[in-house]
PDB file of C-alpha atoms in Angstrom:
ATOM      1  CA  UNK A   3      47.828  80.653 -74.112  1.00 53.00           C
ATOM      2  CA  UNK A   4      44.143  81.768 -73.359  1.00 43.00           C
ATOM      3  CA  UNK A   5      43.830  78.577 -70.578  1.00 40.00           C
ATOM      4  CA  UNK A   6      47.110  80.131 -69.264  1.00 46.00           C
ATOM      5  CA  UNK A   7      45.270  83.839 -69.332  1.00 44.00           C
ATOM      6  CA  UNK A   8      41.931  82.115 -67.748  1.00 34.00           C
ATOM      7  CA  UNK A   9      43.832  79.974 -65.008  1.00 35.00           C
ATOM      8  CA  UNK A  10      46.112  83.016 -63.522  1.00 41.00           C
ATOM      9  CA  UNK A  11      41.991  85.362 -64.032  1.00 40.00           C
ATOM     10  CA  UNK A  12      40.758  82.739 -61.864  1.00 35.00           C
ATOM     11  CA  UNK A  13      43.603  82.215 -58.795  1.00 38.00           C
ATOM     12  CA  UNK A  14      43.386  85.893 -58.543  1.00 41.00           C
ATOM     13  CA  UNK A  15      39.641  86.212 -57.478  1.00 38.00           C
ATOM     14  CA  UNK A  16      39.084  86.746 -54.021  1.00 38.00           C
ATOM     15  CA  UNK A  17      37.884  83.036 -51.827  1.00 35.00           C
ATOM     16  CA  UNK A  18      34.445  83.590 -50.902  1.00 32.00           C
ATOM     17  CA  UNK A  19      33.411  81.441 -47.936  1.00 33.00           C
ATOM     18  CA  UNK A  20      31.297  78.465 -49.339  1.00 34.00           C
ATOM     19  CA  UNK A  21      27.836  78.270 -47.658  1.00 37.00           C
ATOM     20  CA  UNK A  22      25.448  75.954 -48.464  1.00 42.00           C
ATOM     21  CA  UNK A  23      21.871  76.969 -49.721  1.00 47.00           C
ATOM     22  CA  UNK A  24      18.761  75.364 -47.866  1.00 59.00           C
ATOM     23  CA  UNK A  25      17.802  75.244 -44.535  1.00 65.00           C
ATOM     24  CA  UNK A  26      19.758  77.760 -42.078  1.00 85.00           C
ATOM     25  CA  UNK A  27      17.741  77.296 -39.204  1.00 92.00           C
ATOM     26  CA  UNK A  28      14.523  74.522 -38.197  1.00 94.00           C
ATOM     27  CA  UNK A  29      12.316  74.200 -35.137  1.00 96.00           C
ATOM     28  CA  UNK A  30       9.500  72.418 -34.240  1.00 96.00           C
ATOM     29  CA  UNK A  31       6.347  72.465 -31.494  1.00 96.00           C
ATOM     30  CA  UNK A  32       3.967  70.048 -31.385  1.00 93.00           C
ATOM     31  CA  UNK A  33       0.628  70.323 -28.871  1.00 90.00           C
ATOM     32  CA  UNK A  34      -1.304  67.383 -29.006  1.00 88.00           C
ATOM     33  CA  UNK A  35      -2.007  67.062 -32.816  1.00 90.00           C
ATOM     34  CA  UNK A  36      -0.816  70.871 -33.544  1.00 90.00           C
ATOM     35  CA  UNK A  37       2.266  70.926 -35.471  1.00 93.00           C
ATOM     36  CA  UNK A  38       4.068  74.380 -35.877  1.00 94.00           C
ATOM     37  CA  UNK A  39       7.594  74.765 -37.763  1.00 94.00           C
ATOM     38  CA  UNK A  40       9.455  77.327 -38.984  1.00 93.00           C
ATOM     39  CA  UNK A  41      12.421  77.507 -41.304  1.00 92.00           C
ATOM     40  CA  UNK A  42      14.911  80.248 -41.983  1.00 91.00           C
ATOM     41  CA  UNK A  43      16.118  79.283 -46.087  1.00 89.00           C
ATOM     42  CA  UNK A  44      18.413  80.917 -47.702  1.00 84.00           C
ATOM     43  CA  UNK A  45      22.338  81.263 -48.246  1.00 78.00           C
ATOM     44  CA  UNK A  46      22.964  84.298 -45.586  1.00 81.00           C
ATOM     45  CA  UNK A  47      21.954  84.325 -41.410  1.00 82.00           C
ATOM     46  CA  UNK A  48      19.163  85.150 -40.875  1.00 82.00           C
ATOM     47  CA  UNK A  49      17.563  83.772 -44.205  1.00 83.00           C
ATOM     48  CA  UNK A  50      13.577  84.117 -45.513  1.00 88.00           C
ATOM     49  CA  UNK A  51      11.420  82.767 -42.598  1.00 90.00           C
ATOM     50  CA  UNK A  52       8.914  80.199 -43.663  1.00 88.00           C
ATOM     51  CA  UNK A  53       6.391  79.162 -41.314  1.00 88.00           C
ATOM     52  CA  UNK A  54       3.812  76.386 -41.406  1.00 88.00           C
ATOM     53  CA  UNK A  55       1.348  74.583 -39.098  1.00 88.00           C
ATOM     54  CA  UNK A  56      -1.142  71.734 -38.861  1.00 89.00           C
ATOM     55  CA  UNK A  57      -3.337  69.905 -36.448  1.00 86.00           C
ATOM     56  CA  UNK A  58      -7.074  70.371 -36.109  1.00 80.00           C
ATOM     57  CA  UNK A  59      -6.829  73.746 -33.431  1.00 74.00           C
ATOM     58  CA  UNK A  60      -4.561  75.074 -36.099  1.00 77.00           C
ATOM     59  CA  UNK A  61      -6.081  78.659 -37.661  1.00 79.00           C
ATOM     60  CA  UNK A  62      -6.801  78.367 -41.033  1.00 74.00           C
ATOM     61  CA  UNK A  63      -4.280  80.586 -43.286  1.00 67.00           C
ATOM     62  CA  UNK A  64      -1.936  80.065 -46.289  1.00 57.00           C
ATOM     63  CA  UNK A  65       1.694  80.618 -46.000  1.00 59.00           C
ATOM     64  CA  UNK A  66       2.143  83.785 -47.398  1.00 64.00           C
ATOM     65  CA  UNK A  67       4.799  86.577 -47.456  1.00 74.00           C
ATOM     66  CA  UNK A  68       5.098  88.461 -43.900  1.00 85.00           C
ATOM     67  CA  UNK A  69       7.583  90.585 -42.651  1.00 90.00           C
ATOM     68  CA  UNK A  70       9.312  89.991 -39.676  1.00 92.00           C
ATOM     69  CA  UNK A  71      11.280  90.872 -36.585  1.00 95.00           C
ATOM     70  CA  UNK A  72      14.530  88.462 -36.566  1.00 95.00           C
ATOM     71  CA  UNK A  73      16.700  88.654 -33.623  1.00 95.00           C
ATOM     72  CA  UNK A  74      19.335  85.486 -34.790  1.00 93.00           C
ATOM     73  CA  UNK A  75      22.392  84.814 -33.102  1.00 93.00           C
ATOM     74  CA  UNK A  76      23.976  81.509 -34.677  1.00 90.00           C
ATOM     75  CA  UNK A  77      27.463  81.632 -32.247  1.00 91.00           C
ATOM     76  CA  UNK A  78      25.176  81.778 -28.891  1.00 95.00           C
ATOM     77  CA  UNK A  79      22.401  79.754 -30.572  1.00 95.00           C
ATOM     78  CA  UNK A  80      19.609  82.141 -29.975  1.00 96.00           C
ATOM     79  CA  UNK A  81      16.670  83.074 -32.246  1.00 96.00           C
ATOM     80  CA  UNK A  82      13.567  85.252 -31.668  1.00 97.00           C
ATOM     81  CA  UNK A  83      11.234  85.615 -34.457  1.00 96.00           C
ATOM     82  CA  UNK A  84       7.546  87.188 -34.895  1.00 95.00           C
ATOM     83  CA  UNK A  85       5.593  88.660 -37.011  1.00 93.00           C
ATOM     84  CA  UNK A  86       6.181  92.603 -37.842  1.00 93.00           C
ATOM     85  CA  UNK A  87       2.849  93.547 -37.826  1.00 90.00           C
ATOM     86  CA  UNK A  88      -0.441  91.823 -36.262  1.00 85.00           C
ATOM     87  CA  UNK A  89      -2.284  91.943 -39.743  1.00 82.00           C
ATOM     88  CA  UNK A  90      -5.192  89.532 -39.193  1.00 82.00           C
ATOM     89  CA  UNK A  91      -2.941  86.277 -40.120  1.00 82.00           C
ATOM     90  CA  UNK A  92      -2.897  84.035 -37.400  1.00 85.00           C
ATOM     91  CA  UNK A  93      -0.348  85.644 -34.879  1.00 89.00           C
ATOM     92  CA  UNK A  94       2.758  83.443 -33.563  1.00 93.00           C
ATOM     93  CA  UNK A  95       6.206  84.256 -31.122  1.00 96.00           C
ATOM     94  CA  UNK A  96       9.536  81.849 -31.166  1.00 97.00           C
ATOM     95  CA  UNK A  97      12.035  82.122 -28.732  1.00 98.00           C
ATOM     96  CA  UNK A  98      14.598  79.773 -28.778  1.00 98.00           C
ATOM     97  CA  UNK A  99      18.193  79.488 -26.854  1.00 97.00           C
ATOM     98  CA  UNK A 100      20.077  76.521 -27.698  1.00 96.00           C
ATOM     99  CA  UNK A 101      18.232  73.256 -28.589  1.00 96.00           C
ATOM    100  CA  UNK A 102      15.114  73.857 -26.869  1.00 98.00           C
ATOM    101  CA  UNK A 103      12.314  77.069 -27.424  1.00 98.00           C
ATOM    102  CA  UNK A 104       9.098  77.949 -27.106  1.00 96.00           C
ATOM    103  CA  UNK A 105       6.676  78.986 -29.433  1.00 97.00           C
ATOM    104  CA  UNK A 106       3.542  81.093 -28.317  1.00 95.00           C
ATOM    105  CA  UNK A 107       0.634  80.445 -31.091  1.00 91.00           C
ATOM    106  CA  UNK A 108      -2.853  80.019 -31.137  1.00 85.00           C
ATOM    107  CA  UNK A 109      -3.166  80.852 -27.501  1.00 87.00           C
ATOM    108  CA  UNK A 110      -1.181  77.954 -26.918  1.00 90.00           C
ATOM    109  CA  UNK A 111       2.582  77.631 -25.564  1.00 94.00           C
ATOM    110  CA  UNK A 112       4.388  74.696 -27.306  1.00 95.00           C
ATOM    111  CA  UNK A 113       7.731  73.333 -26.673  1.00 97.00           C
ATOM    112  CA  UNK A 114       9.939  72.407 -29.095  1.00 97.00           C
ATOM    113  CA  UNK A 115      13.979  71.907 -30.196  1.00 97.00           C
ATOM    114  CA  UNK A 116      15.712  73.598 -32.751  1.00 96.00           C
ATOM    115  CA  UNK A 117      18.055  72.099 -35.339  1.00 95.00           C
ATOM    116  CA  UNK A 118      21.005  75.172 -36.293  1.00 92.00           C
ATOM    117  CA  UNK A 119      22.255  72.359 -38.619  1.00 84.00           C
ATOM    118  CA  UNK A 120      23.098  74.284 -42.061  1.00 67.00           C
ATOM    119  CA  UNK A 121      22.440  71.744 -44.994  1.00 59.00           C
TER     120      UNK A 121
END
């Protein structure tokens, strides 16, 4: 009787849309031996930005928590992301449209492609 009682509980709930948690969003721009990436992570668009870089004209700075402006448009494929406030961490702008975007960092401008893959 109670599996009866649980079954009908559970075909009444509402479908949620199953999204996958990791990576929403990757791109990468390499200069020479500078490596930058960033990730959105998360289960919702836009997701937590997580930024990284390496190469030996990379500024020195951990990863640490940032706010930041997100414009993020997954249907047109279009992402602009920077930093909310220029607080002495080295200072970066994406723009990316489709596969391909630029990233602005280190007073360098690096190409790079974007995966909108979600995994």
């Amino acid at each position: 009787m109670w599996k009866a009682a649980l079954v009908a509980i559970l075909l009444s709930l509402p479908l949620a849309p199953a999204v996958a948690s990791g990576d929403l969003f990757y791109f990468e721009a390499k200069h020479g031996k500078l490596v930058f990436t960033l990730m959105l992570v998360g289960r919702e668009d836009p997701g937590e930005v997580n930024v990284s870089w390496s190469g030996p004209s990379a500024p020195d700075a951990a990863n640490v928590r940032r706010r930041y402006y997100i414009e993020f448009d997954r249907a047109r494929k279009r992402a602009y992301v920077r930093p909310l406030h220029r607080d002495g961490l080295p200072w970066f702008e994406m723009d990316v449209s489709g596969g391909r975007g630029n990233v602005l960092f280190a007073g360098k401008r690096l190409q790079g492609t974007a995966d909108w893959t979600i995994q």
